[in-house]
Amino acid sequence: MLDVDWGRTTAAQRRRLVAESLVAAGRSTALIPQRIQAPLGEAATAVINATRTHSRQVQELAIGARFNALDKRVARHIVNAQGLFVRDEYGRRLDAFGRQARQVVASGLERGLGRVDIAGELEAAARAALIDRAPFYWEVVASAFVGQGRSFAQVSSYAEAGVRRYRIEAVLDERTTHICRYLHGKTFAVEDALRKFEQVERLEDPDAIKQALPWIRERREGDRLTLTGAGTAIAEVTRSAMGVRDDVGEFRPKLAEAQLGDAGIGFPPFHGMCRSVTLAVV
């Protein structure tokens, strides 16, 4: 749709052509969330099944082998939520491509480029925005999907087994993040985690889900390094142990431990490629 003789168009026509191309691209990319439902559903079943098996055999929780009602809700939620995030991501990419397409056309006309050259630059921009993506991006997506499915399934197992509290268990090696070091060993109520799941399960806006279950960011102001989630300060790093094994470092809490779960920081993943897990406190 954008392979036209741009030199013969007016500014209004150029805006219309770009807008029409975005509508067409939107129709095409809208199919993607639908097509990932089936494979994500299979993956969700595998994650939850593996989590239940681990809970029974390794943590020795007294739970059945089959999925319970909450497990089925967890599977539906993580599949639907991932579909929401994928659709939202493609919406953001379309917006970005629309801005870039207008810039490409304007720049091409200024440089005196012809139809073929401008079309080539537009094709490259569209491919970069809508198709190509570094493998690491998809690894983060997959890691988040598995991590959240595992955490919710663990909470389901704890509830079924009558476990009242669980603790965060981080992998304390050279790559462990500040937030996982800070949360390592902290305990949370299963009842609070169930309430958080029920809250998130009802959400249909990706931004609202991110707000309810925020990933933790690091904010540096001079010599101060603060861990924040959805704009809320969680803790200040007073002694970093980054790059060191078996050392959590030292922190100054900004939230009381009882407030962490309410802030959506009660179970992994806490960031992209998070390796922390939960263990029952028995």
PDB file of C-alpha atoms in Angstrom, residues 1-279:
ATOM      1  CA  MET A   1       0.000   0.000   0.000  1.00  0.00           C
ATOM      2  CA  LEU A   2       2.966   2.321   0.549  1.00  0.00           C
ATOM      3  CA  ASP A   3       4.585   1.543  -2.799  1.00  0.00           C
ATOM      4  CA  VAL A   4       3.343   4.712  -4.525  1.00  0.00           C
ATOM      5  CA  ASP A   5       4.839   7.660  -6.383  1.00  0.00           C
ATOM      6  CA  TRP A   6       5.288   9.836  -3.326  1.00  0.00           C
ATOM      7  CA  GLY A   7       6.569  12.772  -5.328  1.00  0.00           C
ATOM      8  CA  ARG A   8       3.121  13.210  -6.866  1.00  0.00           C
ATOM      9  CA  THR A   9       1.230  13.178  -3.532  1.00  0.00           C
ATOM     10  CA  THR A  10       0.147  16.037  -1.320  1.00  0.00           C
ATOM     11  CA  ALA A  11       0.829  16.166   2.415  1.00  0.00           C
ATOM     12  CA  ALA A  12      -2.806  15.239   3.106  1.00  0.00           C
ATOM     13  CA  GLN A  13      -2.616  12.282   0.721  1.00  0.00           C
ATOM     14  CA  ARG A  14       0.581  11.073   2.391  1.00  0.00           C
ATOM     15  CA  ARG A  15      -1.054  11.160   5.822  1.00  0.00           C
ATOM     16  CA  ARG A  16      -4.050   9.220   4.471  1.00  0.00           C
ATOM     17  CA  LEU A  17      -1.872   6.587   2.793  1.00  0.00           C
ATOM     18  CA  VAL A  18       0.120   5.975   5.972  1.00  0.00           C
ATOM     19  CA  ALA A  19      -3.074   5.799   8.045  1.00  0.00           C
ATOM     20  CA  GLU A  20      -4.667   3.299   5.639  1.00  0.00           C
ATOM     21  CA  SER A  21      -1.541   1.142   5.668  1.00  0.00           C
ATOM     22  CA  LEU A  22      -1.619   1.038   9.479  1.00  0.00           C
ATOM     23  CA  VAL A  23      -5.230  -0.142   9.410  1.00  0.00           C
ATOM     24  CA  ALA A  24      -4.267  -2.937   7.006  1.00  0.00           C
ATOM     25  CA  ALA A  25      -1.261  -3.893   9.111  1.00  0.00           C
ATOM     26  CA  GLY A  26      -3.454  -3.878  12.202  1.00  0.00           C
ATOM     27  CA  ARG A  27      -5.824  -6.384  10.596  1.00  0.00           C
ATOM     28  CA  SER A  28      -2.897  -8.687   9.834  1.00  0.00           C
ATOM     29  CA  THR A  29      -1.230  -8.477  13.235  1.00  0.00           C
ATOM     30  CA  ALA A  30      -4.588  -8.923  15.010  1.00  0.00           C
ATOM     31  CA  LEU A  31      -4.491 -12.576  13.927  1.00  0.00           C
ATOM     32  CA  ILE A  32      -1.301 -13.245  15.893  1.00  0.00           C
ATOM     33  CA  PRO A  33      -2.780 -13.281  19.449  1.00  0.00           C
ATOM     34  CA  GLN A  34      -5.463 -15.698  18.218  1.00  0.00           C
ATOM     35  CA  ARG A  35      -2.920 -18.034  16.658  1.00  0.00           C
ATOM     36  CA  ILE A  36      -0.805 -18.292  19.798  1.00  0.00           C
ATOM     37  CA  GLN A  37      -3.729 -19.358  22.007  1.00  0.00           C
ATOM     38  CA  ALA A  38      -3.411 -23.086  21.230  1.00  0.00           C
ATOM     39  CA  PRO A  39       0.380 -23.445  21.691  1.00  0.00           C
ATOM     40  CA  LEU A  40       0.265 -21.244  24.801  1.00  0.00           C
ATOM     41  CA  GLY A  41      -2.517 -23.407  26.204  1.00  0.00           C
ATOM     42  CA  GLU A  42      -0.388 -26.522  25.735  1.00  0.00           C
ATOM     43  CA  ALA A  43       2.582 -24.771  27.335  1.00  0.00           C
ATOM     44  CA  ALA A  44       0.479 -23.610  30.302  1.00  0.00           C
ATOM     45  CA  THR A  45      -0.723 -27.167  30.900  1.00  0.00           C
ATOM     46  CA  ALA A  46       2.860 -28.439  30.817  1.00  0.00           C
ATOM     47  CA  VAL A  47       4.091 -25.759  33.244  1.00  0.00           C
ATOM     48  CA  ILE A  48       1.309 -26.344  35.756  1.00  0.00           C
ATOM     49  CA  ASN A  49       1.628 -30.122  35.501  1.00  0.00           C
ATOM     50  CA  ALA A  50       5.389 -29.917  36.126  1.00  0.00           C
ATOM     51  CA  THR A  51       4.818 -27.578  39.067  1.00  0.00           C
ATOM     52  CA  ARG A  52       2.269 -29.910  40.672  1.00  0.00           C
ATOM     53  CA  THR A  53       4.602 -32.875  40.179  1.00  0.00           C
ATOM     54  CA  HIS A  54       7.458 -30.945  41.817  1.00  0.00           C
ATOM     55  CA  SER A  55       5.199 -29.901  44.692  1.00  0.00           C
ATOM     56  CA  ARG A  56       4.177 -33.519  45.316  1.00  0.00           C
ATOM     57  CA  GLN A  57       7.505 -35.255  44.810  1.00  0.00           C
ATOM     58  CA  VAL A  58      10.104 -32.693  45.920  1.00  0.00           C
ATOM     59  CA  GLN A  59       8.254 -30.473  48.384  1.00  0.00           C
ATOM     60  CA  GLU A  60       6.167 -33.495  49.471  1.00  0.00           C
ATOM     61  CA  LEU A  61       2.921 -31.579  49.630  1.00  0.00           C
ATOM     62  CA  ALA A  62      -0.240 -33.591  50.180  1.00  0.00           C
ATOM     63  CA  ILE A  63      -2.015 -32.744  46.923  1.00  0.00           C
ATOM     64  CA  GLY A  64      -3.674 -34.765  44.188  1.00  0.00           C
ATOM     65  CA  ALA A  65      -2.087 -35.591  40.868  1.00  0.00           C
ATOM     66  CA  ARG A  66      -4.798 -33.912  38.797  1.00  0.00           C
ATOM     67  CA  PHE A  67      -5.413 -30.224  38.234  1.00  0.00           C
ATOM     68  CA  ASN A  68      -7.795 -28.568  40.650  1.00  0.00           C
ATOM     69  CA  ALA A  69     -10.245 -25.792  39.754  1.00  0.00           C
ATOM     70  CA  LEU A  70      -7.728 -23.065  40.588  1.00  0.00           C
ATOM     71  CA  ASP A  71      -5.091 -24.660  38.340  1.00  0.00           C
ATOM     72  CA  LYS A  72      -7.518 -24.460  35.424  1.00  0.00           C
ATOM     73  CA  ARG A  73      -8.173 -20.794  36.172  1.00  0.00           C
ATOM     74  CA  VAL A  74      -4.414 -20.177  36.320  1.00  0.00           C
ATOM     75  CA  ALA A  75      -3.958 -21.778  32.895  1.00  0.00           C
ATOM     76  CA  ARG A  76      -6.719 -19.639  31.369  1.00  0.00           C
ATOM     77  CA  HIS A  77      -5.342 -16.496  32.951  1.00  0.00           C
ATOM     78  CA  ILE A  78      -1.720 -16.803  31.860  1.00  0.00           C
ATOM     79  CA  VAL A  79      -2.775 -17.679  28.294  1.00  0.00           C
ATOM     80  CA  ASN A  80      -5.238 -14.773  28.112  1.00  0.00           C
ATOM     81  CA  ALA A  81      -2.793 -12.359  29.755  1.00  0.00           C
ATOM     82  CA  GLN A  82      -0.035 -13.270  27.325  1.00  0.00           C
ATOM     83  CA  GLY A  83      -2.438 -12.728  24.442  1.00  0.00           C
ATOM     84  CA  LEU A  84      -3.238  -9.293  25.853  1.00  0.00           C
ATOM     85  CA  PHE A  85       0.462  -8.427  26.093  1.00  0.00           C
ATOM     86  CA  VAL A  86       1.151  -9.613  22.544  1.00  0.00           C
ATOM     87  CA  ARG A  87      -1.760  -7.596  21.151  1.00  0.00           C
ATOM     88  CA  ASP A  88      -0.657  -4.563  23.161  1.00  0.00           C
ATOM     89  CA  GLU A  89       2.914  -4.976  21.926  1.00  0.00           C
ATOM     90  CA  TYR A  90       1.837  -5.041  18.293  1.00  0.00           C
ATOM     91  CA  GLY A  91      -0.303  -1.958  18.890  1.00  0.00           C
ATOM     92  CA  ARG A  92       2.777  -0.149  20.183  1.00  0.00           C
ATOM     93  CA  ARG A  93       4.808  -1.346  17.200  1.00  0.00           C
ATOM     94  CA  LEU A  94       2.146  -0.092  14.785  1.00  0.00           C
ATOM     95  CA  ASP A  95       2.166   3.340  16.427  1.00  0.00           C
ATOM     96  CA  ALA A  96       5.961   3.449  16.229  1.00  0.00           C
ATOM     97  CA  PHE A  97       5.951   2.374  12.589  1.00  0.00           C
ATOM     98  CA  GLY A  98       3.353   5.017  11.713  1.00  0.00           C
ATOM     99  CA  ARG A  99       5.618   7.752  13.060  1.00  0.00           C
ATOM    100  CA  GLN A 100       8.656   6.252  11.341  1.00  0.00           C
ATOM    101  CA  ALA A 101       6.850   5.818   8.015  1.00  0.00           C
ATOM    102  CA  ARG A 102       6.002   9.512   7.875  1.00  0.00           C
ATOM    103  CA  GLN A 103       9.625  10.361   8.662  1.00  0.00           C
ATOM    104  CA  VAL A 104      10.931   7.960   5.987  1.00  0.00           C
ATOM    105  CA  VAL A 105       8.702   9.483   3.304  1.00  0.00           C
ATOM    106  CA  ALA A 106       9.554  13.062   4.282  1.00  0.00           C
ATOM    107  CA  SER A 107      13.285  12.295   4.395  1.00  0.00           C
ATOM    108  CA  GLY A 108      13.160  10.473   1.075  1.00  0.00           C
ATOM    109  CA  LEU A 109      11.427  13.364  -0.653  1.00  0.00           C
ATOM    110  CA  GLU A 110      13.923  15.844   0.810  1.00  0.00           C
ATOM    111  CA  ARG A 111      16.790  13.740  -0.553  1.00  0.00           C
ATOM    112  CA  GLY A 112      15.147  13.453  -3.963  1.00  0.00           C
ATOM    113  CA  LEU A 113      14.698   9.679  -3.768  1.00  0.00           C
ATOM    114  CA  GLY A 114      12.395   7.933  -6.211  1.00  0.00           C
ATOM    115  CA  ARG A 115       9.533   5.533  -5.666  1.00  0.00           C
ATOM    116  CA  VAL A 116      11.667   2.382  -5.527  1.00  0.00           C
ATOM    117  CA  ASP A 117      14.144   3.737  -2.976  1.00  0.00           C
ATOM    118  CA  ILE A 118      11.455   5.145  -0.662  1.00  0.00           C
ATOM    119  CA  ALA A 119       9.471   1.897  -0.895  1.00  0.00           C
ATOM    120  CA  GLY A 120      12.634  -0.027   0.000  1.00  0.00           C
ATOM    121  CA  GLU A 121      13.235   2.106   3.092  1.00  0.00           C
ATOM    122  CA  LEU A 122       9.597   1.764   4.120  1.00  0.00           C
ATOM    123  CA  GLU A 123       9.761  -2.020   3.728  1.00  0.00           C
ATOM    124  CA  ALA A 124      12.890  -2.173   5.891  1.00  0.00           C
ATOM    125  CA  ALA A 125      11.236   0.015   8.539  1.00  0.00           C
ATOM    126  CA  ALA A 126       8.068  -2.093   8.529  1.00  0.00           C
ATOM    127  CA  ARG A 127      10.025  -5.331   8.815  1.00  0.00           C
ATOM    128  CA  ALA A 128      12.079  -3.979  11.720  1.00  0.00           C
ATOM    129  CA  ALA A 129       8.973  -2.713  13.550  1.00  0.00           C
ATOM    130  CA  LEU A 130       6.517  -5.545  12.892  1.00  0.00           C
ATOM    131  CA  ILE A 131       8.461  -8.716  12.132  1.00  0.00           C
ATOM    132  CA  ASP A 132      12.087  -8.787  13.184  1.00  0.00           C
ATOM    133  CA  ARG A 133      12.855  -9.001  16.875  1.00  0.00           C
ATOM    134  CA  ALA A 134      15.992 -10.047  18.718  1.00  0.00           C
ATOM    135  CA  PRO A 135      15.752 -13.601  20.101  1.00  0.00           C
ATOM    136  CA  PHE A 136      16.346 -12.253  23.617  1.00  0.00           C
ATOM    137  CA  TYR A 137      13.008 -10.424  23.471  1.00  0.00           C
ATOM    138  CA  TRP A 138      11.131 -13.684  22.940  1.00  0.00           C
ATOM    139  CA  GLU A 139      13.222 -15.404  25.615  1.00  0.00           C
ATOM    140  CA  VAL A 140      12.066 -12.771  28.108  1.00  0.00           C
ATOM    141  CA  VAL A 141       8.447 -13.286  27.001  1.00  0.00           C
ATOM    142  CA  ALA A 142       8.744 -17.061  27.422  1.00  0.00           C
ATOM    143  CA  SER A 143      10.517 -16.704  30.767  1.00  0.00           C
ATOM    144  CA  ALA A 144       7.780 -14.418  32.108  1.00  0.00           C
ATOM    145  CA  PHE A 145       5.052 -16.789  30.903  1.00  0.00           C
ATOM    146  CA  VAL A 146       6.672 -19.808  32.551  1.00  0.00           C
ATOM    147  CA  GLY A 147       7.616 -17.917  35.723  1.00  0.00           C
ATOM    148  CA  GLN A 148       4.137 -16.574  36.359  1.00  0.00           C
ATOM    149  CA  GLY A 149       2.486 -19.889  35.525  1.00  0.00           C
ATOM    150  CA  ARG A 150       4.812 -21.686  37.929  1.00  0.00           C
ATOM    151  CA  SER A 151       4.229 -19.166  40.735  1.00  0.00           C
ATOM    152  CA  PHE A 152       0.440 -19.242  40.455  1.00  0.00           C
ATOM    153  CA  ALA A 153       0.458 -23.051  40.247  1.00  0.00           C
ATOM    154  CA  GLN A 154       2.658 -23.226  43.347  1.00  0.00           C
ATOM    155  CA  VAL A 155       0.234 -20.990  45.246  1.00  0.00           C
ATOM    156  CA  SER A 156      -2.595 -23.293  44.121  1.00  0.00           C
ATOM    157  CA  SER A 157      -0.682 -26.305  45.445  1.00  0.00           C
ATOM    158  CA  TYR A 158      -0.001 -24.574  48.757  1.00  0.00           C
ATOM    159  CA  ALA A 159      -3.686 -23.754  49.187  1.00  0.00           C
ATOM    160  CA  GLU A 160      -4.719 -27.326  48.382  1.00  0.00           C
ATOM    161  CA  ALA A 161      -2.179 -28.728  50.844  1.00  0.00           C
ATOM    162  CA  GLY A 162      -3.227 -26.364  53.622  1.00  0.00           C
ATOM    163  CA  VAL A 163       0.120 -24.506  53.616  1.00  0.00           C
ATOM    164  CA  ARG A 164      -0.342 -21.036  55.089  1.00  0.00           C
ATOM    165  CA  ARG A 165       2.956 -19.338  54.210  1.00  0.00           C
ATOM    166  CA  TYR A 166       5.738 -19.642  51.650  1.00  0.00           C
ATOM    167  CA  ARG A 167       9.147 -18.052  51.221  1.00  0.00           C
ATOM    168  CA  ILE A 168      11.120 -16.654  48.316  1.00  0.00           C
ATOM    169  CA  GLU A 169      14.156 -18.683  47.309  1.00  0.00           C
ATOM    170  CA  ALA A 170      16.662 -16.901  45.055  1.00  0.00           C
ATOM    171  CA  VAL A 171      19.615 -18.378  43.204  1.00  0.00           C
ATOM    172  CA  LEU A 172      22.478 -16.553  44.912  1.00  0.00           C
ATOM    173  CA  ASP A 173      25.206 -16.481  42.306  1.00  0.00           C
ATOM    174  CA  GLU A 174      27.129 -13.792  40.410  1.00  0.00           C
ATOM    175  CA  ARG A 175      24.127 -12.940  38.176  1.00  0.00           C
ATOM    176  CA  THR A 176      21.469 -12.567  40.874  1.00  0.00           C
ATOM    177  CA  THR A 177      19.751  -9.169  40.806  1.00  0.00           C
ATOM    178  CA  HIS A 178      19.427  -6.785  43.728  1.00  0.00           C
ATOM    179  CA  ILE A 179      15.673  -7.364  44.034  1.00  0.00           C
ATOM    180  CA  CYS A 180      16.004 -11.158  44.221  1.00  0.00           C
ATOM    181  CA  ARG A 181      18.757 -10.795  46.834  1.00  0.00           C
ATOM    182  CA  TYR A 182      16.540  -8.444  48.825  1.00  0.00           C
ATOM    183  CA  LEU A 183      13.496 -10.743  48.712  1.00  0.00           C
ATOM    184  CA  HIS A 184      15.459 -13.947  49.344  1.00  0.00           C
ATOM    185  CA  GLY A 185      14.107 -15.616  52.490  1.00  0.00           C
ATOM    186  CA  LYS A 186      11.137 -13.294  52.934  1.00  0.00           C
ATOM    187  CA  THR A 187       7.836 -15.040  53.657  1.00  0.00           C
ATOM    188  CA  PHE A 188       4.338 -14.306  52.418  1.00  0.00           C
ATOM    189  CA  ALA A 189       0.820 -15.519  53.211  1.00  0.00           C
ATOM    190  CA  VAL A 190      -0.788 -17.921  50.754  1.00  0.00           C
ATOM    191  CA  GLU A 191      -4.129 -16.240  51.415  1.00  0.00           C
ATOM    192  CA  ASP A 192      -2.726 -12.870  50.277  1.00  0.00           C
ATOM    193  CA  ALA A 193      -1.287 -14.428  47.125  1.00  0.00           C
ATOM    194  CA  LEU A 194      -4.668 -15.968  46.293  1.00  0.00           C
ATOM    195  CA  ARG A 195      -6.339 -12.571  46.680  1.00  0.00           C
ATOM    196  CA  LYS A 196      -3.753 -11.008  44.377  1.00  0.00           C
ATOM    197  CA  PHE A 197      -4.390 -13.691  41.749  1.00  0.00           C
ATOM    198  CA  GLU A 198      -8.136 -13.100  41.919  1.00  0.00           C
ATOM    199  CA  GLN A 199      -7.536  -9.379  41.448  1.00  0.00           C
ATOM    200  CA  VAL A 200      -5.228  -9.851  38.459  1.00  0.00           C
ATOM    201  CA  GLU A 201      -7.453 -12.529  36.919  1.00  0.00           C
ATOM    202  CA  ARG A 202     -10.210  -9.944  36.417  1.00  0.00           C
ATOM    203  CA  LEU A 203      -7.984  -7.411  34.638  1.00  0.00           C
ATOM    204  CA  GLU A 204      -8.150  -7.020  30.872  1.00  0.00           C
ATOM    205  CA  ASP A 205      -5.835  -4.035  30.407  1.00  0.00           C
ATOM    206  CA  PRO A 206      -2.119  -4.925  30.001  1.00  0.00           C
ATOM    207  CA  ASP A 207      -1.063  -1.718  31.749  1.00  0.00           C
ATOM    208  CA  ALA A 208      -3.335  -2.556  34.700  1.00  0.00           C
ATOM    209  CA  ILE A 209      -1.773  -6.021  34.940  1.00  0.00           C
ATOM    210  CA  LYS A 210       1.708  -4.487  34.909  1.00  0.00           C
ATOM    211  CA  GLN A 211       0.630  -2.113  37.668  1.00  0.00           C
ATOM    212  CA  ALA A 212      -0.797  -4.949  39.777  1.00  0.00           C
ATOM    213  CA  LEU A 213       2.226  -7.233  39.255  1.00  0.00           C
ATOM    214  CA  PRO A 214       5.071  -4.827  38.518  1.00  0.00           C
ATOM    215  CA  TRP A 215       8.560  -5.797  37.493  1.00  0.00           C
ATOM    216  CA  ILE A 216      11.185  -4.163  39.652  1.00  0.00           C
ATOM    217  CA  ARG A 217      13.428  -1.425  38.278  1.00  0.00           C
ATOM    218  CA  GLU A 218      16.589   0.139  39.632  1.00  0.00           C
ATOM    219  CA  ARG A 219      16.705   3.921  39.959  1.00  0.00           C
ATOM    220  CA  ARG A 220      19.969   5.666  40.653  1.00  0.00           C
ATOM    221  CA  GLU A 221      20.151   9.185  42.069  1.00  0.00           C
ATOM    222  CA  GLY A 222      23.758  10.114  42.668  1.00  0.00           C
ATOM    223  CA  ASP A 223      25.215   7.443  44.938  1.00  0.00           C
ATOM    224  CA  ARG A 224      21.795   6.114  45.957  1.00  0.00           C
ATOM    225  CA  LEU A 225      20.364   3.025  44.262  1.00  0.00           C
ATOM    226  CA  THR A 226      16.667   2.404  44.894  1.00  0.00           C
ATOM    227  CA  LEU A 227      14.529  -0.556  43.863  1.00  0.00           C
ATOM    228  CA  THR A 228      11.083   0.517  42.625  1.00  0.00           C
ATOM    229  CA  GLY A 229       7.962  -1.219  41.379  1.00  0.00           C
ATOM    230  CA  ALA A 230       5.274   0.697  39.478  1.00  0.00           C
ATOM    231  CA  GLY A 231       6.733   3.930  40.845  1.00  0.00           C
ATOM    232  CA  THR A 232       6.729   2.726  44.460  1.00  0.00           C
ATOM    233  CA  ALA A 233      10.054   2.658  46.306  1.00  0.00           C
ATOM    234  CA  ILE A 234      10.702  -0.799  47.764  1.00  0.00           C
ATOM    235  CA  ALA A 235      14.207  -0.664  49.205  1.00  0.00           C
ATOM    236  CA  GLU A 236      17.471   1.231  48.983  1.00  0.00           C
ATOM    237  CA  VAL A 237      20.657  -0.724  48.342  1.00  0.00           C
ATOM    238  CA  THR A 238      23.128   0.204  51.094  1.00  0.00           C
ATOM    239  CA  ARG A 239      25.689  -2.495  50.257  1.00  0.00           C
ATOM    240  CA  SER A 240      25.628  -4.188  46.889  1.00  0.00           C
ATOM    241  CA  ALA A 241      26.554  -7.858  46.590  1.00  0.00           C
ATOM    242  CA  MET A 242      26.218  -7.969  42.814  1.00  0.00           C
ATOM    243  CA  GLY A 243      28.696 -10.389  41.293  1.00  0.00           C
ATOM    244  CA  VAL A 244      29.155 -12.250  44.586  1.00  0.00           C
ATOM    245  CA  ARG A 245      27.908 -15.723  45.458  1.00  0.00           C
ATOM    246  CA  ASP A 246      25.908 -16.502  48.609  1.00  0.00           C
ATOM    247  CA  ASP A 247      25.638 -12.893  49.736  1.00  0.00           C
ATOM    248  CA  VAL A 248      22.389 -10.950  49.650  1.00  0.00           C
ATOM    249  CA  GLY A 249      23.955  -7.562  50.387  1.00  0.00           C
ATOM    250  CA  GLU A 250      22.387  -4.947  52.639  1.00  0.00           C
ATOM    251  CA  PHE A 251      19.258  -2.867  52.143  1.00  0.00           C
ATOM    252  CA  ARG A 252      17.167  -0.162  53.778  1.00  0.00           C
ATOM    253  CA  PRO A 253      13.480  -1.102  53.377  1.00  0.00           C
ATOM    254  CA  LYS A 254      11.095   1.507  52.021  1.00  0.00           C
ATOM    255  CA  LEU A 255       8.036  -0.729  52.399  1.00  0.00           C
ATOM    256  CA  ALA A 256       7.169  -2.838  55.407  1.00  0.00           C
ATOM    257  CA  GLU A 257       7.399  -6.556  54.644  1.00  0.00           C
ATOM    258  CA  ALA A 258       3.635  -6.890  55.094  1.00  0.00           C
ATOM    259  CA  GLN A 259       3.119  -4.269  52.350  1.00  0.00           C
ATOM    260  CA  LEU A 260       5.149  -6.085  49.673  1.00  0.00           C
ATOM    261  CA  GLY A 261       2.355  -8.493  48.754  1.00  0.00           C
ATOM    262  CA  ASP A 262      -0.159  -5.654  48.454  1.00  0.00           C
ATOM    263  CA  ALA A 263       2.260  -3.932  46.062  1.00  0.00           C
ATOM    264  CA  GLY A 264       2.246  -7.039  43.826  1.00  0.00           C
ATOM    265  CA  ILE A 265       5.715  -8.181  44.862  1.00  0.00           C
ATOM    266  CA  GLY A 266       4.724 -11.404  46.572  1.00  0.00           C
ATOM    267  CA  PHE A 267       5.867 -14.014  44.080  1.00  0.00           C
ATOM    268  CA  PRO A 268       8.187 -14.338  41.036  1.00  0.00           C
ATOM    269  CA  PRO A 269       8.936 -13.288  38.390  1.00  0.00           C
ATOM    270  CA  PHE A 270      10.269  -9.991  39.708  1.00  0.00           C
ATOM    271  CA  HIS A 271      12.032  -9.048  36.460  1.00  0.00           C
ATOM    272  CA  GLY A 272      12.862 -10.452  33.041  1.00  0.00           C
ATOM    273  CA  MET A 273      14.575 -13.879  33.132  1.00  0.00           C
ATOM    274  CA  CYS A 274      13.921 -14.105  36.887  1.00  0.00           C
ATOM    275  CA  ARG A 275      15.093 -17.400  38.439  1.00  0.00           C
ATOM    276  CA  SER A 276      13.612 -17.031  41.921  1.00  0.00           C
ATOM    277  CA  VAL A 277      11.043 -19.582  43.107  1.00  0.00           C
ATOM    278  CA  THR A 278       8.824 -20.109  46.141  1.00  0.00           C
ATOM    279  CA  LEU A 279       9.012 -22.847  48.770  1.00  0.00           C
TER     280      LEU A 279
END
